[in-house]
Amino acid sequence: LRLLVEMASAHVELDTITYNAAISACEKNGQWDQALRLLVEMASAHVELNTITCSAAVSACEKGGQWDQALGILVEMASARVELSTITYNAA
């Protein structure tokens, strides 16, 4: 996550792929709360969410025992018309 901050400080544009990598890192390190923070940050920066982004965040919440948060992401995906995939459902 420090790299993400450094990139922003250097005025490097943070895009969907950058956030996907950061959220996936959060998922692998059990930092579900950071993954959710990054989702909020993406929305604030008007960066497009995709299936990979949301699946990683759902998985991070699942691994952290945050089922209500994971289900909330699924609901948001549907309302934002982000494609729900088998991977997303399996993550939940």
Coordinates of C-alpha atoms in Angstrom, one line a residue:
L1 CA 0.0 0.0 0.0
R2 CA 3.0 2.3 0.6
L3 CA 3.8 2.0 -3.1
L4 CA 0.3 3.1 -4.0
V5 CA 0.8 6.3 -1.8
E6 CA 4.2 6.9 -3.4
M7 CA 2.7 6.6 -6.9
A8 CA 0.0 9.1 -6.1
S9 CA 2.6 11.4 -4.6
A10 CA 4.6 11.2 -7.8
H11 CA 1.4 12.0 -9.8
V12 CA 1.3 8.6 -11.4
E13 CA -2.3 7.9 -12.4
L14 CA -3.8 5.1 -10.4
D15 CA -6.1 3.0 -12.6
T16 CA -8.2 -0.1 -12.2
I17 CA -5.2 -2.4 -12.7
T18 CA -3.2 -0.6 -10.0
Y19 CA -6.1 -0.8 -7.5
N20 CA -6.7 -4.5 -8.4
A21 CA -3.2 -5.3 -7.5
A22 CA -3.4 -3.4 -4.2
I23 CA -6.8 -5.0 -3.3
S24 CA -5.4 -8.4 -4.2
A25 CA -2.4 -7.8 -1.9
C26 CA -4.8 -6.8 0.9
E27 CA -6.8 -10.0 0.3
K28 CA -3.6 -12.2 0.5
N29 CA -2.5 -10.4 3.7
G30 CA -5.9 -10.6 5.5
Q31 CA -6.5 -6.8 5.4
W32 CA -10.1 -6.8 4.5
D33 CA -10.6 -3.3 6.0
Q34 CA -7.9 -1.9 3.7
A35 CA -9.4 -3.6 0.7
L36 CA -12.8 -1.8 1.5
R37 CA -11.0 1.5 2.0
L38 CA -9.4 1.1 -1.5
L39 CA -12.9 0.4 -3.0
V40 CA -14.1 3.6 -1.5
E41 CA -11.0 5.5 -2.7
M42 CA -11.6 4.1 -6.2
A43 CA -15.2 5.4 -6.2
S44 CA -14.0 8.8 -5.0
A45 CA -11.4 9.0 -7.7
H46 CA -13.9 7.8 -10.4
V47 CA -11.9 4.8 -11.2
E48 CA -13.9 2.0 -12.8
L49 CA -14.6 -1.1 -10.7
N50 CA -14.5 -4.4 -12.5
T51 CA -15.2 -8.1 -11.7
I52 CA -11.5 -8.7 -10.7
T53 CA -11.6 -5.7 -8.3
C54 CA -14.8 -6.7 -6.6
S55 CA -13.9 -10.4 -6.5
A56 CA -10.7 -9.6 -4.7
A57 CA -12.5 -7.4 -2.2
V58 CA -15.2 -10.1 -1.6
S59 CA -12.5 -12.7 -1.0
A60 CA -10.6 -10.3 1.4
C61 CA -13.9 -9.9 3.4
E62 CA -14.6 -13.6 3.3
K63 CA -11.1 -14.5 4.6
G64 CA -11.6 -11.9 7.4
G65 CA -15.0 -13.4 8.4
Q66 CA -16.8 -10.3 7.2
W67 CA -19.7 -11.9 5.5
D68 CA -22.0 -8.9 5.7
Q69 CA -19.3 -6.7 4.0
A70 CA -18.8 -9.4 1.3
L71 CA -22.6 -9.5 0.6
G72 CA -22.7 -5.8 0.5
I73 CA -20.1 -5.7 -2.2
L74 CA -22.2 -8.3 -4.2
V75 CA -25.2 -6.0 -3.9
E76 CA -23.2 -3.0 -5.0
M77 CA -21.8 -4.9 -8.0
A78 CA -25.3 -5.7 -9.2
S79 CA -26.4 -2.0 -8.8
A80 CA -23.3 -0.8 -10.6
R81 CA -23.8 -3.3 -13.3
V82 CA -20.4 -5.0 -12.7
E83 CA -20.5 -8.5 -14.0
L84 CA -20.8 -11.2 -11.3
S85 CA -18.8 -14.2 -12.3
T86 CA -18.3 -17.7 -10.9
I87 CA -15.1 -16.5 -9.3
T88 CA -17.0 -13.7 -7.5
Y89 CA -19.6 -16.1 -6.2
N90 CA -17.0 -18.6 -5.1
A91 CA -15.1 -15.9 -3.2
A92 CA -18.2 -15.2 -1.2

